[in-house]
Coordinates of C-alpha atoms and ligand atoms in Angstrom, one line a residue:
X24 CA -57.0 24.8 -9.9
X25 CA -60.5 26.6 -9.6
X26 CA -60.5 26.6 -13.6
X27 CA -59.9 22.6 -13.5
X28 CA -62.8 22.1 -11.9
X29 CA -65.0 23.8 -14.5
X30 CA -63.0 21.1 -17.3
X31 CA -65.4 18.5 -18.6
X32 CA -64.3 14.9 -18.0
X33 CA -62.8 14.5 -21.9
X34 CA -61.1 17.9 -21.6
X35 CA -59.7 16.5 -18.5
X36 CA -58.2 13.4 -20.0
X37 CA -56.6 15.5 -22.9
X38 CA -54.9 17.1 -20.4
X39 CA -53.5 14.5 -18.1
X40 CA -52.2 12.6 -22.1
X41 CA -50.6 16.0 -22.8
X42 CA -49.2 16.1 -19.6
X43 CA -47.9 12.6 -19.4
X44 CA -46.8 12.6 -23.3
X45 CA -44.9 16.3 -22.3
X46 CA -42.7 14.7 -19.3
X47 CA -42.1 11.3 -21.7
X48 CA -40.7 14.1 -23.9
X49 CA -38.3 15.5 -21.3
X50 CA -37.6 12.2 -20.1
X51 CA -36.6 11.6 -23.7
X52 CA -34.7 14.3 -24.1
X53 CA -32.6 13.7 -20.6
X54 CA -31.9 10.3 -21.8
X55 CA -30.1 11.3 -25.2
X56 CA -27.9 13.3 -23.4
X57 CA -25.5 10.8 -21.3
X58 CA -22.3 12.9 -22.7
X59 CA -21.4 10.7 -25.0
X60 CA -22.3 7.6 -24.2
X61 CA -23.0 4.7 -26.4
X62 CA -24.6 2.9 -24.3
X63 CA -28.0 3.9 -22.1
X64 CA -28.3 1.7 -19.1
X65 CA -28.4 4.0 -16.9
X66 CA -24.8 3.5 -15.5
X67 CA -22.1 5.8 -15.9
X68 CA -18.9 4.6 -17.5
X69 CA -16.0 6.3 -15.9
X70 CA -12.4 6.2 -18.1
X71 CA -9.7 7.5 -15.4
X72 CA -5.7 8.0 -16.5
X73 CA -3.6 7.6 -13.7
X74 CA -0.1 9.4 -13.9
X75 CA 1.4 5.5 -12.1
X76 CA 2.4 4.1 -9.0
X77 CA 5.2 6.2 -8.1
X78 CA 4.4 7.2 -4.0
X79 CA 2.5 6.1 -1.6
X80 CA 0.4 8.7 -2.8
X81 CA -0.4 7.7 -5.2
X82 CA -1.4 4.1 -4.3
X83 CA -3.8 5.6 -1.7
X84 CA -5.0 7.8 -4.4
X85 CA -5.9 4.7 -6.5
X86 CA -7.4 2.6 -4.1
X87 CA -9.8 5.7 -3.3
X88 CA -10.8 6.2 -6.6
X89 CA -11.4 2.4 -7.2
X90 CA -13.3 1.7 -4.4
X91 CA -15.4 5.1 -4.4
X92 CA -16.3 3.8 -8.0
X93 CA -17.5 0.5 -7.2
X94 CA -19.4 2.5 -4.2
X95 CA -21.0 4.6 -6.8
X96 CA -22.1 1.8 -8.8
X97 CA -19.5 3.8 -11.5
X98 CA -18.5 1.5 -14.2
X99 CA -14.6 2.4 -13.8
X100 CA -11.8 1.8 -16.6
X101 CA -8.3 2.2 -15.1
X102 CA -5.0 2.7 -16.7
X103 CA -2.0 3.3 -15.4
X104 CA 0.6 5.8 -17.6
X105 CA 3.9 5.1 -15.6
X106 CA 4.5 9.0 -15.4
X107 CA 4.4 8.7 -19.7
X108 CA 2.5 11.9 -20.8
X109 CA 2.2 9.9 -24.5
X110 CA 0.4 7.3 -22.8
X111 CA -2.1 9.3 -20.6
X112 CA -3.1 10.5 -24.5
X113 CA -3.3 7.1 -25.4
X114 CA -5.4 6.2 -23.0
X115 CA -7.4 9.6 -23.2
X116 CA -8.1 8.4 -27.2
X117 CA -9.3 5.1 -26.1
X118 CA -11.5 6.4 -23.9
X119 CA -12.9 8.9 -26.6
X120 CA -13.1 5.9 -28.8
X121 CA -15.2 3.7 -26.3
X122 CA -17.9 6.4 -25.6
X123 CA -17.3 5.9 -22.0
X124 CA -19.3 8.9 -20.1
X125 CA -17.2 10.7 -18.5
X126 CA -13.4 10.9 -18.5
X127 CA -10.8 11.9 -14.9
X128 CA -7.3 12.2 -15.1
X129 CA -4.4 13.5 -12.7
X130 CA -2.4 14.6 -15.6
X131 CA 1.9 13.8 -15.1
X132 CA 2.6 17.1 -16.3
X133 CA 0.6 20.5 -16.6
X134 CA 1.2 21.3 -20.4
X135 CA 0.7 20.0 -23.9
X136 CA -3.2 18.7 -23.0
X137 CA -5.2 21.2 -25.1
X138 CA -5.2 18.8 -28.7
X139 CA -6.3 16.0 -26.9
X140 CA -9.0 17.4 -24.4
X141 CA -10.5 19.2 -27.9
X142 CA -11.3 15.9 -29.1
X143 CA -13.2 15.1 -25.9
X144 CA -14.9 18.5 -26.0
X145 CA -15.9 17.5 -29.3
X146 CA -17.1 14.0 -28.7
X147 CA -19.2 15.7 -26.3
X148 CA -17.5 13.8 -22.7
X149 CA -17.1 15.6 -20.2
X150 CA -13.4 15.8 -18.9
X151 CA -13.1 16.3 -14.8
X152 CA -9.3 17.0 -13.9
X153 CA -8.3 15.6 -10.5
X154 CA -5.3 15.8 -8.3
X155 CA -3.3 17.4 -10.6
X156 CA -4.1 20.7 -13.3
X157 CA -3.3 21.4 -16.2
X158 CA -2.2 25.0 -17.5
X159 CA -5.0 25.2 -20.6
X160 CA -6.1 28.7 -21.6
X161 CA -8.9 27.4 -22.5
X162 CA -11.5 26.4 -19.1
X163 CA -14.1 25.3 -21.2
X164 CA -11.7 22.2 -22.1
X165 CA -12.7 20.6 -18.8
X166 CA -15.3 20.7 -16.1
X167 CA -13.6 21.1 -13.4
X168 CA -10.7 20.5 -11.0
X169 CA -10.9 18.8 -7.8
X170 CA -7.7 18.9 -5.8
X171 CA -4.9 20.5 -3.5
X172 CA -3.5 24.1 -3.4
X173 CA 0.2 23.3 -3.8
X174 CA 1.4 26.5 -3.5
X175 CA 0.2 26.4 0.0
X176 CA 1.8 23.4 0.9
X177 CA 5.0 24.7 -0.5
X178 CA 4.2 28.1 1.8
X179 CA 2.5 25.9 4.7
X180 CA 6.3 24.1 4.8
X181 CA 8.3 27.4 4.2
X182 CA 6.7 29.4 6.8
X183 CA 7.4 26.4 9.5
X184 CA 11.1 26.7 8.1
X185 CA 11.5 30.5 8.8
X186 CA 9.6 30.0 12.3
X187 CA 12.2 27.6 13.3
X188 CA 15.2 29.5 11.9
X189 CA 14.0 33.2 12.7
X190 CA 17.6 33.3 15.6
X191 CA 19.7 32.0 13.0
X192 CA 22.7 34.4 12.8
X193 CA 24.6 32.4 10.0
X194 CA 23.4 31.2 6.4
X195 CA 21.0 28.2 6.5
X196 CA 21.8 26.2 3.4
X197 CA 19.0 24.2 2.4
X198 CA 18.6 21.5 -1.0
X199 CA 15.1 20.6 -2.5
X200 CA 13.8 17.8 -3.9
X201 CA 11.6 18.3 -6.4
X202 CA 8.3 16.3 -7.9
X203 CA 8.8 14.9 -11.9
X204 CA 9.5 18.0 -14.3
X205 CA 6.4 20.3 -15.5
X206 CA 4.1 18.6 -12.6
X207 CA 1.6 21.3 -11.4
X208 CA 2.8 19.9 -7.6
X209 CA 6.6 20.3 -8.6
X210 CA 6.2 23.9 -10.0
X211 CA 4.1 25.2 -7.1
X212 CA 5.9 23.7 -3.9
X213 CA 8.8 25.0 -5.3
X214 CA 6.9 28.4 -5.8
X215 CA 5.3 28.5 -2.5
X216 CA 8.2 27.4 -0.1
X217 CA 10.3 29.7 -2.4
X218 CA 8.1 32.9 -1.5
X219 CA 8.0 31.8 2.4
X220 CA 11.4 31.8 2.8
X221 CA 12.0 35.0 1.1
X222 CA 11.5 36.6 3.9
X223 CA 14.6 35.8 6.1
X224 CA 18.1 36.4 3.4
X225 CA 19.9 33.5 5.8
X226 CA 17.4 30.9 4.4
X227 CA 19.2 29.5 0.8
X228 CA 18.5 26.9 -1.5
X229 CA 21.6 25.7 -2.8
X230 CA 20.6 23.4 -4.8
X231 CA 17.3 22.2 -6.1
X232 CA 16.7 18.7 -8.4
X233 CA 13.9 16.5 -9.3
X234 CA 13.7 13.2 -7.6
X235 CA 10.6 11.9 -9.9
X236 CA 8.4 11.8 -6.5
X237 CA 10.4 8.8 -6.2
X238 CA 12.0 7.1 -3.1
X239 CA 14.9 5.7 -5.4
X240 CA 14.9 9.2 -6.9
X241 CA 14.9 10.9 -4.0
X242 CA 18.3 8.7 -2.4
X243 CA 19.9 9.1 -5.6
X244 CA 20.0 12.8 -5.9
X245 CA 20.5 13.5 -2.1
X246 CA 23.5 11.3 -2.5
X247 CA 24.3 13.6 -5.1
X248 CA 24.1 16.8 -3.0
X249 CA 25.5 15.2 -0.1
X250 CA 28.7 14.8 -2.0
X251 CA 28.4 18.2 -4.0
X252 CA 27.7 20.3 -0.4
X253 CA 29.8 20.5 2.7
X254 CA 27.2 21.5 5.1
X255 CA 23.6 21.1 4.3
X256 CA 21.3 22.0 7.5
X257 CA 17.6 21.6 5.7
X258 CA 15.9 19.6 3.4
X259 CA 12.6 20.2 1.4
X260 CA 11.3 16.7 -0.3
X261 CA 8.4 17.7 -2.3
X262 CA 6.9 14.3 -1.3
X263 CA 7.3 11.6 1.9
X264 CA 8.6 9.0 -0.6
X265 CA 11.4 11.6 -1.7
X266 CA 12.8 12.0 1.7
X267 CA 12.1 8.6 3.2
X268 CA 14.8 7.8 -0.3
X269 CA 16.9 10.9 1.4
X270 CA 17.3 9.3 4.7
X271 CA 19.0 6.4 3.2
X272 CA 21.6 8.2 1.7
X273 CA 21.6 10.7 5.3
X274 CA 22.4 7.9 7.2
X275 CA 24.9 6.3 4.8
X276 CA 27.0 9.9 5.1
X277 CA 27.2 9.5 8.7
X278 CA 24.3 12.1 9.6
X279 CA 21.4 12.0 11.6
X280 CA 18.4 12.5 10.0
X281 CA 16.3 15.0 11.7
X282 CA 18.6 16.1 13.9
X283 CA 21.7 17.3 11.9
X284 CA 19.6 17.7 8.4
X285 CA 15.9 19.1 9.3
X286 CA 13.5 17.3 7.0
X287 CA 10.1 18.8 5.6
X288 CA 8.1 16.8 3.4
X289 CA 4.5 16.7 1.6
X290 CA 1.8 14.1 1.6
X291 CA 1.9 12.6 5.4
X292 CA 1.1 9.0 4.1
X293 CA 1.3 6.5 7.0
X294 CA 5.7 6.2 6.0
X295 CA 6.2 9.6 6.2
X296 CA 4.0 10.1 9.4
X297 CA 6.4 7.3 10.8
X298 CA 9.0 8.9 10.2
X299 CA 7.9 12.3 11.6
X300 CA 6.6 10.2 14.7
X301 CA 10.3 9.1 15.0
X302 CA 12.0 12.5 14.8
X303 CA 13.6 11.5 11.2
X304 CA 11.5 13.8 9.6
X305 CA 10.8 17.3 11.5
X306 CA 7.2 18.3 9.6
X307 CA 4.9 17.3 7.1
X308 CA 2.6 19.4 4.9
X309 CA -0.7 17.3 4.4
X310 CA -1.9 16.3 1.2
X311 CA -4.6 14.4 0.8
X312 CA -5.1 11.7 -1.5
X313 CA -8.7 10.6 -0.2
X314 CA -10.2 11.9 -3.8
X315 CA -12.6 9.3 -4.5
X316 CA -15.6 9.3 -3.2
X317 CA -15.5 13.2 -4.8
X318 CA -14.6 12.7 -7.9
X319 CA -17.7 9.9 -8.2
X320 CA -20.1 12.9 -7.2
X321 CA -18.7 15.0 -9.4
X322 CA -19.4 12.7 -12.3
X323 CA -22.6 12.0 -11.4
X324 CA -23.3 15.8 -11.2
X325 CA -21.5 16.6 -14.8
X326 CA -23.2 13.1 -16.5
X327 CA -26.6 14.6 -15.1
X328 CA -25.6 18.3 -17.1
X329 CA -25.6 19.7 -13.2
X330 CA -23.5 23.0 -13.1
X331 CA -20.4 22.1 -10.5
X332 CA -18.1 24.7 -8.9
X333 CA -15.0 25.3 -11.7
X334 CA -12.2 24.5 -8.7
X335 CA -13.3 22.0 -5.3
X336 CA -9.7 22.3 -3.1
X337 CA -8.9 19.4 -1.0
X338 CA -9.2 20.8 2.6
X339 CA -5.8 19.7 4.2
X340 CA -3.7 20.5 7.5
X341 CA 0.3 20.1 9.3
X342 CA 1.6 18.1 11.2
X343 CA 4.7 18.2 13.5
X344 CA 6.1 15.2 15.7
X345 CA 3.6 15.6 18.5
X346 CA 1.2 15.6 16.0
X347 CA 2.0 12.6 14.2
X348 CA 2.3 10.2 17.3
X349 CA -1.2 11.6 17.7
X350 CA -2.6 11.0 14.6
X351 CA -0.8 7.8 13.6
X352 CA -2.7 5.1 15.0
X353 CA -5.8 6.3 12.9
X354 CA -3.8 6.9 9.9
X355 CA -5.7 4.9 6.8
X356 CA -3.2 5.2 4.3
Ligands
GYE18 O1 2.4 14.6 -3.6 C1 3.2 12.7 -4.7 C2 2.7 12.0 -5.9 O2 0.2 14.8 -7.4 C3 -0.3 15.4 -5.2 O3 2.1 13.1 -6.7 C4 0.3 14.4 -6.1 C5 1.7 14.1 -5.8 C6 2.1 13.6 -4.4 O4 3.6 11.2 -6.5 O5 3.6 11.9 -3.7

């Protein structure tokens, strides 16, 4: 500053111009690089794959992301896959083609991305994975992953199990319904609750099929295991939807939900909680499909070039009946 003052009046102005012309130049700079992006309006153009509308879930999860978009002031192009893997690429490659900003997707199943997430890398758009991961080698492929630990729901839900069942002198056969094949949620329930239980020999699974995350899925294939299995005392759905299917097909076999079948699910969507509330189910592990408002920070951060933490885990809780009486009336979703 004291050397300022010494600076003749032209010397001065030459060094305000340099100044000025110096942050123009970084301004320039920071404008060129949108990831991607055709366009430069200064909004971000968000292309998000949804796996479909299988759950309730799922719907929550959508309406979050919508309306955290419009929130944002996030230009938001939407496409539902139907739980296709082929047309989350699809859409992927139109995306890629439209020079949207950034691209999100909750991918159906965790292998078979890396081709496809190359060609974003190279068109320079940054890819944010949410909900759902994918099992890449490579981590540069995407930004980051914003979602649940589903192992520890699984072990969350298994450790309830072996609390409740640590007198049992007998076996305690138990069936599973699973998520959609390959879904990082499928494999890691199952991998969680699996290691939880390991820990009493009494605790069984015997037997273990996908229901698609589906409520006709999950009737269908507890109708299945009904008839295949004189006496089943547990069930594990990997989602509410799963087992609100099961207790269809419970009740049709002359058994009382809850009472002569224990329940444990994932998710605690307003259904499920209902149930829980009304002693069908016996205990939820929470998983939280609130992943908007997030994910739009997120993008905001990567479009700006901002470093962002490579995993952000959903922060998520139990509940037992008690707990869902409580926390029902305030339940959003
Ligand atoms: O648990 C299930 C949905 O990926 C966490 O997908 C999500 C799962 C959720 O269909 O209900």
């Amino acid at each position: 500053m004291g050397k300022m003052r010494t600076q003749s009046a032209p010397w001065r102005a030459a060094a305000v111009l340099a100044s000025v012309l110096l942050v123009g130049g970084v301004a320039a700079c920071g404008n060129s690089d949108t990831g991607g992006g055709a366009k430069d309006d200064g909004k971000i153009t968000m292309g998000f794959s949804q796996v479909g509308a299988e759950s309730g879930w799922r719907t929550a999860n959508t309406t979050s992301i919508k309306e955290s978009a419009a929130a944002a002031g996030i230009e938001l192009k939407f496409d539902d896959a139907q739980q296709k893997q082929e047309n989350q690429i699809k859409a992927i490659r139109n995306y890629i083609q439209q020079k949207v900003d950034v691209i999100a997707f909750s991918p159906v199943v965790e292998s078979g991305w890396d081709t496809v997430l190359k060609e974003a890398k190279d068109a320079d758009i940054p890819v944010i994975l949410t909900d759902r991961s994918v099992d890449s080698a490579d981590k540069s492929l995407y930004k980051t992953f914003l979602g649940s630990d589903f192992v520890k729901e699984g072990r969350l839900a298994g450790e309830w199990l072996v609390e409740q069942k640590k007198s049992a002198t007998g076996p305690v056969n138990i069936v599973e319904l699973q998520g959609n094949t390959g879904a990082a949620p499928a494999n890691d329930r199952k991998k969680g609750f699996g290691e939880a239980i390991a820990v009493n020999p009494n605790l069984k699974i015997i037997a273990s099929q996908p229901g698609d995350f589906t409520r006709a899925g999950g009737k269908q294939v507890m109708e299945q295991f009904l008839k295949a299995n004189k006496q089943i005392d547990v069930l594990f759905a990997h989602n509410d939807d799963m087992g609100l299917g099961a207790l269809e097909a419970i009740t049709a076999a002359g058994k009382v939900p809850g009472k002569d079948i224990t329940i444990i699910t994932v998710d605690a969507v307003k259904d499920g909680m209902q149930a829980l509330a009304d002693g069908k189910f016996n205990f939820i592990a929470e998983c939280s499909p609130l992943l908007g408002p997030q994910l739009m920070d997120l993008a905001k951060k990567v479009h700006a070039g901002e470093e962002v933490p490579a995993r952000i885990e959903t922060e998520e809780t139990t509940f037992t009946t008690e707990q869902a009486k409580e926390a029902l009336p305030n339940r959003k979703y």
